[in-house]
Coordinates of C-alpha atoms in Angstrom, one line a residue:
Chain G
M1 CA 0.5 -63.7 38.8
N2 CA 1.6 -64.2 42.4
I3 CA 2.2 -61.2 44.6
L4 CA 6.0 -60.8 45.2
L5 CA 6.1 -57.6 47.2
E6 CA 3.4 -56.2 49.4
L7 CA 3.4 -52.9 51.3
K8 CA 0.7 -52.6 54.0
N9 CA 0.1 -49.2 55.5
V10 CA 3.7 -48.2 55.3
T11 CA 4.6 -44.8 56.9
I12 CA 8.2 -43.5 56.7
P13 CA 9.2 -40.5 58.8
T14 CA 12.3 -38.4 58.5
L15 CA 15.3 -39.5 60.6
D16 CA 14.4 -37.0 63.4
Q17 CA 10.8 -38.4 63.3
K18 CA 9.4 -34.8 62.9
C19 CA 8.0 -35.2 59.4
V20 CA 6.4 -37.9 57.4
I21 CA 7.9 -38.6 53.9
V22 CA 5.7 -41.5 52.9
N23 CA 2.3 -41.7 54.5
N24 CA 0.3 -44.9 55.0
V25 CA 1.2 -46.4 51.6
S26 CA -0.2 -49.8 50.5
F27 CA 0.3 -51.5 47.2
E28 CA 1.3 -54.9 45.7
V29 CA 3.8 -55.8 43.1
R30 CA 3.1 -58.9 41.0
E31 CA 5.8 -61.4 40.2
G32 CA 7.3 -61.1 36.8
S33 CA 5.9 -57.7 36.1
I34 CA 7.4 -54.2 35.7
H35 CA 5.8 -52.0 38.3
A36 CA 6.5 -48.3 38.1
V37 CA 6.3 -46.0 41.1
I38 CA 5.8 -42.5 39.6
G39 CA 5.4 -39.1 41.0
P40 CA 7.0 -35.7 40.9
N41 CA 10.3 -34.8 42.6
G42 CA 9.9 -34.9 46.4
S43 CA 7.0 -37.3 46.5
G44 CA 8.9 -39.9 48.4
K45 CA 9.7 -42.4 45.6
S46 CA 13.4 -42.9 46.4
T47 CA 12.7 -43.0 50.1
L48 CA 10.3 -45.8 49.4
A49 CA 12.8 -47.6 47.3
Y50 CA 15.6 -47.4 50.0
T51 CA 13.1 -48.5 52.7
I52 CA 12.1 -51.6 50.7
M53 CA 15.8 -52.3 50.2
G54 CA 16.4 -51.9 54.0
L55 CA 18.9 -49.1 54.2
N56 CA 19.7 -48.2 57.8
S57 CA 18.7 -44.6 57.5
Y58 CA 15.3 -45.4 56.2
R59 CA 13.1 -47.1 58.8
I60 CA 9.3 -47.3 58.8
S61 CA 7.3 -46.1 61.8
Q62 CA 4.2 -48.0 60.9
G63 CA 3.1 -50.8 58.6
K64 CA 4.5 -54.0 57.2
I65 CA 6.5 -55.1 54.2
Y66 CA 6.1 -58.6 52.9
F67 CA 8.4 -60.2 50.3
D68 CA 7.6 -63.6 48.7
G69 CA 5.2 -64.1 51.6
I70 CA 7.8 -63.3 54.3
D71 CA 7.6 -60.4 56.7
I72 CA 10.8 -58.5 56.0
T73 CA 9.9 -55.4 57.9
N74 CA 12.6 -55.9 60.5
M75 CA 15.2 -57.5 58.3
S76 CA 18.6 -55.9 57.5
L77 CA 19.8 -54.8 54.1
T78 CA 22.0 -57.8 53.8
E79 CA 19.3 -60.2 54.8
R80 CA 16.9 -58.7 52.3
A81 CA 19.6 -59.0 49.5
K82 CA 20.1 -62.6 50.4
L83 CA 16.4 -63.2 50.1
G84 CA 16.4 -61.9 46.5
I85 CA 16.0 -58.1 46.6
T86 CA 18.6 -55.7 45.1
L87 CA 18.7 -52.1 44.0
A88 CA 20.4 -50.4 41.1
W89 CA 21.3 -46.9 42.3
Q90 CA 20.4 -43.6 40.7
E91 CA 24.1 -42.4 41.1
P92 CA 26.2 -45.6 41.6
A93 CA 29.4 -45.0 43.5
R94 CA 32.8 -44.7 41.8
I95 CA 35.2 -46.9 43.7
D96 CA 38.9 -46.6 42.8
G97 CA 40.6 -50.0 42.5
L98 CA 37.5 -52.2 42.1
T99 CA 37.2 -53.8 38.6
V100 CA 34.0 -54.3 36.7
F101 CA 34.6 -58.0 36.9
K102 CA 35.1 -58.1 40.7
Y103 CA 32.1 -55.8 41.2
I104 CA 29.7 -57.9 39.2
T105 CA 30.9 -61.1 40.9
L106 CA 30.2 -59.8 44.4
G107 CA 26.5 -60.7 44.4
I108 CA 26.8 -64.0 42.6
K109 CA 26.0 -66.8 45.1
D110 CA 27.3 -69.8 43.0
K111 CA 30.9 -68.9 42.3
S112 CA 31.3 -71.5 39.5
N113 CA 31.9 -70.3 35.9
L114 CA 32.2 -66.7 37.1
Q115 CA 33.7 -65.5 33.8
E116 CA 30.7 -66.8 31.8
K117 CA 28.2 -65.3 34.3
V118 CA 29.9 -61.9 34.2
K119 CA 30.1 -62.0 30.4
E120 CA 26.4 -62.9 30.1
A121 CA 25.4 -60.1 32.5
L122 CA 27.5 -57.6 30.5
R123 CA 26.0 -58.7 27.2
T124 CA 22.5 -58.3 28.6
V125 CA 23.3 -54.6 29.2
N126 CA 24.9 -54.3 25.8
L127 CA 28.5 -53.9 27.0
E128 CA 31.2 -55.9 25.3
P129 CA 32.7 -58.1 28.1
E130 CA 36.3 -58.0 26.8
R131 CA 36.3 -54.2 26.8
Y132 CA 34.9 -53.8 30.3
Y133 CA 36.2 -56.8 32.3
N134 CA 39.2 -55.1 33.7
R135 CA 38.0 -51.5 33.7
I136 CA 37.8 -49.8 37.1
I137 CA 34.4 -48.5 38.3
D138 CA 35.9 -45.0 38.9
E139 CA 35.5 -41.7 37.0
T140 CA 36.9 -43.3 33.8
L141 CA 33.5 -44.9 33.2
S142 CA 30.9 -42.5 31.7
G143 CA 27.6 -42.1 33.6
G144 CA 25.8 -44.4 31.1
E145 CA 28.5 -47.0 31.3
R146 CA 28.5 -47.0 35.1
K147 CA 24.7 -47.4 35.1
R148 CA 24.9 -50.3 32.8
V149 CA 27.6 -52.0 35.0
E150 CA 25.2 -51.4 37.9
L151 CA 22.4 -53.1 36.1
A152 CA 24.8 -56.0 35.1
A153 CA 25.8 -56.5 38.7
A154 CA 22.1 -56.6 39.7
I155 CA 21.2 -59.0 36.9
A156 CA 24.2 -61.3 37.7
M157 CA 22.7 -61.8 41.2
R158 CA 19.6 -63.3 39.6
P159 CA 17.4 -61.6 42.3
K160 CA 13.7 -62.0 42.4
L161 CA 13.2 -58.3 42.6
I162 CA 15.3 -55.5 41.1
I163 CA 14.6 -52.0 42.3
L164 CA 15.7 -49.4 39.7
D165 CA 16.0 -46.0 41.2
E166 CA 15.6 -43.3 38.5
P167 CA 17.5 -45.3 35.9
D168 CA 17.1 -42.6 33.3
S169 CA 18.7 -39.8 35.3
G170 CA 21.6 -38.1 33.4
L171 CA 21.1 -40.2 30.2
D172 CA 20.4 -38.9 26.7
M173 CA 17.3 -40.0 24.7
I174 CA 19.2 -42.5 22.5
V175 CA 20.6 -44.3 25.6
I176 CA 17.2 -44.3 27.3
E177 CA 15.7 -46.2 24.3
D178 CA 18.4 -48.8 24.8
F179 CA 17.7 -49.0 28.6
L180 CA 14.0 -49.7 27.9
N181 CA 15.0 -52.7 25.9
I182 CA 17.3 -53.8 28.7
F183 CA 14.3 -53.6 31.2
N184 CA 12.4 -55.9 28.9
K185 CA 15.3 -58.4 28.8
I186 CA 15.4 -58.4 32.6
K187 CA 11.7 -59.1 32.6
A188 CA 12.2 -62.0 30.2
L189 CA 14.7 -63.5 32.6
N190 CA 11.8 -63.8 35.1
M191 CA 12.9 -61.0 37.4
T192 CA 10.4 -58.5 38.7
I193 CA 11.3 -54.8 38.4
L194 CA 10.2 -52.0 40.7
L195 CA 10.9 -49.0 38.6
I196 CA 11.2 -45.6 40.3
T197 CA 10.8 -42.8 37.9
H198 CA 9.1 -39.4 37.3
R199 CA 9.1 -39.8 33.5
E200 CA 6.2 -41.1 31.5
D201 CA 8.4 -42.4 28.6
I202 CA 10.4 -44.5 31.0
G203 CA 7.2 -45.7 32.7
M204 CA 5.7 -46.8 29.5
V205 CA 7.5 -50.1 29.7
A206 CA 5.7 -50.8 32.9
D207 CA 2.8 -53.2 33.3
Y208 CA 1.5 -51.6 36.5
G209 CA 2.1 -48.4 38.3
T210 CA 1.6 -46.6 41.6
L211 CA 1.2 -42.9 41.8
L212 CA 2.9 -41.3 44.7
W213 CA 1.8 -37.8 45.4
R214 CA 3.2 -35.8 48.3
G215 CA 3.9 -39.0 50.2
D216 CA 0.5 -40.6 49.5
A217 CA -0.1 -43.5 47.2
I218 CA -3.1 -42.2 45.2
L219 CA -3.6 -45.0 42.8
T220 CA -2.3 -48.4 41.9
D221 CA -3.5 -49.9 38.6
E222 CA -2.4 -50.7 35.0
F223 CA 0.3 -48.2 34.2
P224 CA -1.5 -46.0 31.5
I225 CA -4.4 -45.5 33.9
V226 CA -2.0 -44.4 36.6
M227 CA -0.3 -42.1 34.1
V228 CA -3.5 -40.3 33.1
K229 CA -4.2 -39.7 36.8
Y230 CA -0.6 -38.3 37.2
C231 CA -1.1 -35.9 34.3
A232 CA -4.5 -34.9 35.8
K233 CA -2.9 -34.2 39.2
A234 CA -0.2 -32.2 37.5
G235 CA -2.7 -30.3 35.4
L236 CA -1.2 -31.4 32.1
K237 CA -4.3 -32.1 30.1
E238 CA -3.1 -31.2 26.6
F239 CA 0.2 -32.9 27.2
C240 CA -1.7 -36.0 28.3
K241 CA -3.9 -36.0 25.2
R242 CA -1.0 -35.2 22.8
A243 CA 2.0 -36.9 24.0
L244 CA 1.0 -39.9 26.0
F245 CA 0.2 -43.4 25.1
K246 CA 1.5 -43.5 21.6
N247 CA 4.0 -46.0 20.2
G248 CA 1.9 -49.0 21.2
G249 CA 0.9 -47.8 24.6
K250 CA -2.6 -48.1 25.8
C251 CA -4.7 -45.1 24.5
F252 CA -7.7 -43.4 26.0
D253 CA -10.3 -41.3 24.3
D254 CA -10.8 -37.7 25.2
E255 CA -13.9 -38.5 27.2
Y256 CA -12.0 -40.7 29.6
I257 CA -9.3 -38.1 30.0
D258 CA -11.8 -35.4 30.6
R259 CA -13.5 -37.4 33.3
I260 CA -10.3 -38.0 35.2
F261 CA -9.4 -34.3 34.9
R262 CA -13.0 -33.4 36.1
E263 CA -12.4 -35.6 39.2
E264 CA -9.4 -33.5 40.0
G265 CA -11.5 -30.3 39.6
L266 CA -9.6 -29.2 36.5
L267 CA -12.6 -28.9 34.1
Chain R
M1 CA 72.8 -66.8 39.1
R2 CA 70.5 -69.6 40.0
R3 CA 67.4 -69.4 42.1
N4 CA 68.8 -71.6 44.9
E5 CA 71.7 -69.1 45.3
Y6 CA 69.4 -66.5 46.8
P7 CA 67.5 -66.9 50.1
Q8 CA 64.2 -68.8 49.4
E9 CA 62.2 -66.8 51.9
I10 CA 63.0 -63.6 50.1
L11 CA 62.0 -65.0 46.7
Q12 CA 58.9 -66.6 48.2
S13 CA 57.8 -63.3 49.7
L14 CA 58.2 -61.8 46.2
E15 CA 56.3 -64.6 44.6
D16 CA 53.5 -63.8 47.2
Y17 CA 53.3 -60.5 45.4
S18 CA 52.7 -62.3 42.1
I19 CA 56.1 -61.2 40.9
D20 CA 57.4 -63.6 38.3
I21 CA 60.7 -64.8 39.8
K22 CA 61.8 -66.3 36.5
D23 CA 62.2 -62.8 35.0
F24 CA 63.7 -61.5 38.2
I25 CA 66.8 -63.6 38.8
P26 CA 70.0 -62.3 37.1
G27 CA 70.6 -64.2 33.9
H28 CA 66.9 -64.6 33.2
G29 CA 64.4 -62.2 31.7
G30 CA 65.2 -59.1 29.7
G31 CA 65.5 -56.3 32.2
A32 CA 68.5 -54.9 34.2
K33 CA 68.7 -56.2 37.8
L34 CA 70.4 -55.7 41.1
L35 CA 69.9 -58.1 43.9
L36 CA 71.0 -57.5 47.4
N37 CA 71.2 -60.2 50.1
F38 CA 71.3 -58.1 53.3
N39 CA 74.6 -56.1 52.8
K40 CA 76.0 -58.2 50.0
I41 CA 75.4 -57.8 46.3
A42 CA 74.0 -61.2 45.2
G43 CA 73.7 -60.4 41.5
V44 CA 73.8 -57.7 38.8
D45 CA 72.5 -57.8 35.2
Q46 CA 73.0 -54.9 32.9
V47 CA 71.3 -54.2 29.6
E48 CA 72.2 -51.9 26.7
G49 CA 71.8 -48.3 27.7
I50 CA 71.6 -48.9 31.4
I51 CA 74.6 -48.9 33.7
L52 CA 74.1 -50.6 37.0
K53 CA 76.9 -50.6 39.5
G54 CA 76.9 -51.5 43.2
R55 CA 79.6 -51.0 45.8
E56 CA 79.4 -52.6 49.2
I57 CA 79.9 -50.5 52.3
P58 CA 80.0 -51.6 55.9
N59 CA 76.2 -51.6 56.4
G60 CA 74.9 -51.8 52.9
I61 CA 75.6 -50.6 49.4
V62 CA 75.9 -47.6 47.1
A63 CA 74.1 -48.3 43.9
D64 CA 74.5 -46.2 40.8
I65 CA 72.0 -46.5 38.0
I66 CA 72.5 -44.5 34.9
I67 CA 70.0 -44.5 32.1
K68 CA 72.0 -43.3 29.0
E69 CA 70.5 -40.6 26.8
G70 CA 67.8 -41.8 24.5
T71 CA 67.4 -45.2 26.1
K72 CA 63.9 -46.6 26.1
H73 CA 63.1 -49.9 27.8
E74 CA 59.8 -51.7 28.2
E75 CA 61.3 -54.3 30.6
P76 CA 61.6 -52.8 34.1
V77 CA 64.8 -52.4 36.0
H78 CA 64.4 -54.7 39.1
L79 CA 66.0 -53.8 42.4
C80 CA 65.7 -56.3 45.2
F81 CA 66.7 -55.3 48.7
G82 CA 66.2 -58.5 50.7
V83 CA 67.0 -59.3 54.2
N84 CA 66.5 -62.9 55.5
K85 CA 67.5 -62.1 59.1
E86 CA 65.6 -60.9 62.1
T87 CA 67.9 -58.1 63.0
G88 CA 70.7 -55.9 61.6
V89 CA 71.1 -52.7 59.7
Q90 CA 70.8 -52.3 55.9
E91 CA 71.6 -49.0 54.4
I92 CA 71.1 -48.3 50.7
F93 CA 72.4 -45.3 48.8
P94 CA 70.9 -45.4 45.4
R95 CA 71.9 -42.7 42.9
I96 CA 69.8 -42.7 39.8
I97 CA 70.4 -40.6 36.8
A98 CA 68.1 -40.7 33.8
E99 CA 69.7 -38.7 31.0
D100 CA 67.5 -36.7 28.5
N101 CA 64.9 -38.4 26.3
T102 CA 64.8 -41.7 28.2
S103 CA 61.9 -43.9 29.1
V104 CA 62.3 -46.5 31.9
K105 CA 60.5 -48.2 34.8
V106 CA 62.3 -49.1 38.0
Q107 CA 60.7 -51.6 40.4
A108 CA 62.3 -51.8 43.8
H109 CA 61.2 -54.8 46.0
C110 CA 62.1 -54.6 49.7
S111 CA 61.5 -57.9 51.3
F112 CA 62.1 -58.5 55.0
P113 CA 60.1 -61.7 55.7
K114 CA 61.7 -62.4 59.2
A115 CA 62.2 -58.8 60.4
N116 CA 62.1 -58.4 64.2
G117 CA 64.2 -55.4 65.0
L118 CA 65.7 -55.0 61.6
I119 CA 66.6 -51.5 60.4
H120 CA 66.4 -50.6 56.7
K121 CA 67.4 -47.1 55.6
M122 CA 67.6 -45.6 52.2
F123 CA 69.0 -42.3 51.0
G124 CA 68.1 -42.0 47.4
H125 CA 69.0 -39.3 44.9
F126 CA 67.2 -39.2 41.6
Y127 CA 68.1 -36.9 38.7
I128 CA 65.7 -37.1 35.8
G129 CA 66.7 -35.2 32.7
K130 CA 64.6 -33.5 30.1
N131 CA 61.8 -35.2 28.1
C132 CA 61.9 -38.3 30.2
N133 CA 59.3 -40.8 31.2
F134 CA 60.4 -42.3 34.5
N135 CA 58.3 -44.7 36.6
Y136 CA 59.5 -45.7 40.0
S137 CA 57.7 -48.3 42.0
E138 CA 58.7 -49.5 45.5
T139 CA 56.9 -52.3 47.1
H140 CA 57.6 -53.6 50.6
Y141 CA 57.0 -57.0 52.3
H142 CA 57.8 -57.0 55.9
G143 CA 56.6 -60.4 57.2
E144 CA 54.1 -60.7 59.9
N145 CA 56.1 -59.6 63.0
S146 CA 55.8 -55.9 62.6
G147 CA 59.5 -56.0 63.4
A148 CA 61.1 -53.6 60.9
L149 CA 62.1 -50.0 61.2
V150 CA 62.1 -48.6 57.7
A151 CA 63.3 -45.1 57.0
P152 CA 63.7 -44.2 53.3
V153 CA 64.5 -40.6 52.2
G154 CA 64.3 -39.6 48.6
Y155 CA 65.3 -36.4 46.8
M156 CA 64.1 -36.2 43.2
Y157 CA 64.8 -33.7 40.5
I158 CA 62.5 -33.9 37.5
G159 CA 63.7 -32.1 34.4
E160 CA 61.7 -30.1 31.8
N161 CA 58.9 -31.8 30.0
S162 CA 59.4 -35.0 31.9
V163 CA 56.8 -37.3 33.4
F164 CA 57.6 -38.9 36.8
E165 CA 55.4 -41.4 38.4
N166 CA 56.2 -42.6 41.9
N167 CA 54.3 -45.6 43.4
F168 CA 55.1 -46.6 47.0
N169 CA 53.2 -49.6 48.4
L170 CA 53.4 -50.7 52.0
T171 CA 50.3 -52.9 52.1
Q172 CA 51.6 -56.5 52.3
G173 CA 52.6 -58.1 55.6
T174 CA 52.9 -55.8 58.6
P175 CA 54.9 -52.6 58.2
G176 CA 56.3 -52.0 61.7
K177 CA 57.8 -48.5 62.2
V178 CA 58.0 -46.6 59.0
K179 CA 59.2 -43.1 58.4
I180 CA 59.3 -42.0 54.8
M181 CA 60.3 -38.6 53.4
I182 CA 60.1 -37.8 49.7
D183 CA 61.0 -34.4 48.2
I184 CA 60.3 -34.0 44.5
Y185 CA 61.4 -30.9 42.6
A186 CA 59.4 -30.4 39.4
M187 CA 60.8 -28.3 36.6
Q188 CA 59.1 -26.6 33.6
N189 CA 56.2 -28.5 32.0
S190 CA 56.9 -31.6 34.1
I191 CA 54.2 -33.8 35.4
I192 CA 54.4 -35.6 38.7
R193 CA 52.1 -38.4 39.9
S194 CA 52.8 -39.7 43.3
N195 CA 50.8 -42.6 44.8
I196 CA 51.4 -43.8 48.3
K197 CA 49.5 -46.7 50.0
A198 CA 50.0 -48.0 53.5
Y199 CA 48.3 -50.4 55.7
G200 CA 48.9 -50.4 59.5
K201 CA 47.5 -53.6 60.8
S202 CA 48.3 -53.6 64.5
K203 CA 49.4 -51.4 67.4
K204 CA 53.0 -52.3 66.6
D205 CA 52.6 -50.5 63.2
S206 CA 53.3 -46.8 63.1
I207 CA 53.6 -45.2 59.7
R208 CA 54.6 -41.6 59.0
I209 CA 54.9 -40.5 55.4
R210 CA 55.8 -37.1 54.1
D211 CA 55.4 -36.7 50.3
S212 CA 56.4 -33.3 49.0
V213 CA 56.2 -31.8 45.6
F214 CA 57.8 -28.4 44.9
L215 CA 56.5 -27.0 41.6
E216 CA 59.5 -24.9 40.6
G217 CA 59.0 -24.7 36.9
E218 CA 56.4 -22.8 34.8
N219 CA 53.4 -25.0 34.0
A220 CA 54.6 -27.9 36.2
R221 CA 51.8 -30.1 37.4
S222 CA 51.4 -32.7 40.2
V223 CA 49.0 -35.0 41.9
I224 CA 49.8 -36.6 45.2
K225 CA 47.4 -39.4 46.2
M226 CA 47.9 -40.9 49.7
K227 CA 45.8 -43.8 50.9
A228 CA 46.0 -45.6 54.1
V229 CA 44.2 -48.0 56.4
A230 CA 44.8 -48.2 60.2
R231 CA 43.2 -51.1 62.1
N232 CA 43.6 -52.9 65.4
G233 CA 45.6 -50.1 67.0
G234 CA 47.7 -49.2 64.0
E235 CA 48.7 -45.6 63.4
V236 CA 49.2 -43.7 60.2
L237 CA 50.2 -40.1 59.7
M238 CA 50.4 -38.6 56.2
Y239 CA 51.8 -35.3 55.2
G240 CA 51.0 -34.2 51.7
V241 CA 52.9 -31.1 50.7
T242 CA 52.7 -29.1 47.5
E243 CA 54.2 -25.8 46.9
G244 CA 53.4 -23.7 43.8
N245 CA 56.5 -21.6 43.3
A246 CA 56.2 -20.9 39.5
P247 CA 53.7 -19.3 37.1
H248 CA 50.8 -21.4 35.9
C249 CA 51.8 -24.5 38.0
N250 CA 49.0 -26.7 39.2
G251 CA 49.1 -29.2 42.1
H252 CA 46.7 -31.3 44.0
V253 CA 47.0 -33.4 47.2
E254 CA 44.5 -36.0 48.0
C255 CA 44.5 -38.1 51.2
S256 CA 42.1 -40.9 52.1
E257 CA 42.5 -42.8 55.3
I258 CA 40.3 -45.4 56.9
V259 CA 40.2 -46.2 60.6
L260 CA 39.1 -49.6 61.8
G261 CA 39.0 -51.0 65.3
K262 CA 39.6 -49.5 68.7
G263 CA 42.9 -47.5 69.3
S264 CA 43.6 -47.1 65.6
I265 CA 44.6 -43.6 64.5
C266 CA 44.7 -41.9 61.2
R267 CA 46.0 -38.4 60.7
A268 CA 46.4 -36.3 57.6
R269 CA 48.2 -33.0 57.4
P270 CA 48.1 -31.5 54.0
F271 CA 50.3 -28.5 53.6
I272 CA 49.9 -26.4 50.4
R273 CA 51.4 -23.1 49.5
A274 CA 51.2 -20.8 46.5
I275 CA 53.5 -17.9 45.9
D276 CA 52.6 -17.2 42.3
P277 CA 49.2 -15.6 41.6
T278 CA 48.8 -17.7 38.4
S279 CA 49.3 -21.0 40.2
S280 CA 46.6 -23.3 41.5
I281 CA 47.1 -25.7 44.4
S282 CA 44.4 -27.7 46.1
H283 CA 43.9 -30.5 48.6
E284 CA 41.2 -32.8 49.9
A285 CA 41.3 -35.2 52.8
S286 CA 38.9 -37.7 54.2
L287 CA 39.4 -39.8 57.3
G288 CA 37.3 -42.3 59.2
R289 CA 35.1 -45.0 57.7
F290 CA 34.1 -45.7 54.1
P291 CA 31.1 -43.7 52.9
Q292 CA 27.9 -45.3 54.0
K293 CA 26.6 -45.3 50.4
W294 CA 29.5 -47.4 49.2
L295 CA 28.8 -49.9 52.0
D296 CA 25.1 -49.9 51.2
E297 CA 25.8 -50.6 47.5
L298 CA 27.9 -53.7 48.3
M299 CA 25.5 -54.9 51.1
A300 CA 22.6 -54.7 48.6
K301 CA 24.5 -57.5 46.8
G302 CA 24.3 -59.7 49.9
L303 CA 27.5 -58.8 51.6
T304 CA 27.7 -58.1 55.4
E305 CA 29.2 -54.7 56.5
D306 CA 32.4 -56.4 57.4
E307 CA 32.7 -58.2 54.1
A308 CA 31.9 -55.0 52.2
T309 CA 34.6 -53.2 54.2
E310 CA 37.2 -55.8 53.4
I311 CA 36.3 -55.6 49.7
L312 CA 36.7 -51.8 49.8
I313 CA 40.1 -52.0 51.7
E314 CA 41.3 -54.5 49.0
A315 CA 40.2 -52.1 46.3
M316 CA 41.7 -49.0 48.0
L317 CA 45.1 -50.5 48.5
K318 CA 45.3 -52.4 45.3
E319 CA 48.6 -51.8 43.5

């Protein structure tokens, strides 16, 4: 698989430049994969996501970001979106007066057959087009519905890379299961996903992962390997042995888990 | 009445609003209608249960609209106050009475496509009885010269258990100088929703709107939503007033104003008062630019900041 996104020694300071949120981080995201960035709250995951997207308030002080072989470090948010990067937000905005239809069409470059394209995007996220077309993206949509519309808008753009920022936040378990299926549908449409999450059950759909710990990228590897390291860093050995890597995920024997925990000085 | 008997510019300006003229001309469509061509009554259509009478006075008309008890109509009552002249004075005195247990929509269209010094005044009195559902929408089209002076005043009494919705839109064309004053008196268990939208597009546009709700009856409830955009030197001032003068009444005033371009000014002055300890009155106001997060979300779809702003203005002022 080709490398779609590459971060090289990226450091992101706070706006006042007094603290470092993400420190000298490097990793690669392969085209067509689901790549999870995991880590506990405050480890810099969302900061990293917004920086890759190019939000004005998130600027790197050092390092380079390459997308599809192009140096995008100094590109604006709009330029990056036009290149094929988009972001589905953790808490998408509620905008009075803007219909679901209009919202989804905003990012579609080819404006022919808009209705069909919107319908297809809504079906991909398991929303009935006829019921949602003319709804307004305000408080009348539930949290789960709004997140699905956000995903539909991202999918309709047909980007090369979708950054999903904590897509599970505020959702119940039944809905999360459905979201995992949607991620696989997106992957089947040849889009790459950068999945920002702190939950192992969400991350289990990922092919690869990067563990972010207090602003440092500790490990990038196949996702289960990264997850064991995450549990070891968090001191969750029993949880790791008991709860992880079931349901078709990659399993590890106790000896492997013990070794990783030993490296962390936890045995 | 045939279409060609009414000034084409006025009808065209209404069609620009996506208003179906076929249902609007007297003799067509199912609803009651009153059309005014400057100070002359151009046509009246009545329907069962709705009495519509107009009387011409030197600078305008007195229009009486009576919705008889128990009348319920899906088709709106259309009022068109058109002026196809640059200057002049048009004064309208509408007196609207909705008797008990009625349900009706009134749509007033004020079209001044050539206004350049034109003065339009309205002094409206509304009496809405008990158990009514009354929806009043007023939409203005002022052409592109910013040449109108518009000064409507409305006093509205809303009876027990009634729902009153007021929608005032001043977003098409250029407004000119606008001074609007609306006083709504809400009786027991009534519900008031008042939505006002205005768009000042140039330094010739100066808009002042005072929308007041007086919650006089127990358990009366109201929401005032005022939205405005001022750009290229335009000026907007919005007063949202709510007084809670009865037990268990509940009112909220919300004001959002966007300022674009040098010299534009937006001001909001919410005034809320509660004199009953069981009442609850609140307000919120935001002025300036759209939240950065909203802009970022749209720009992440490939829009420039200017394009994202236009989309948000369109959404904000959508009728």
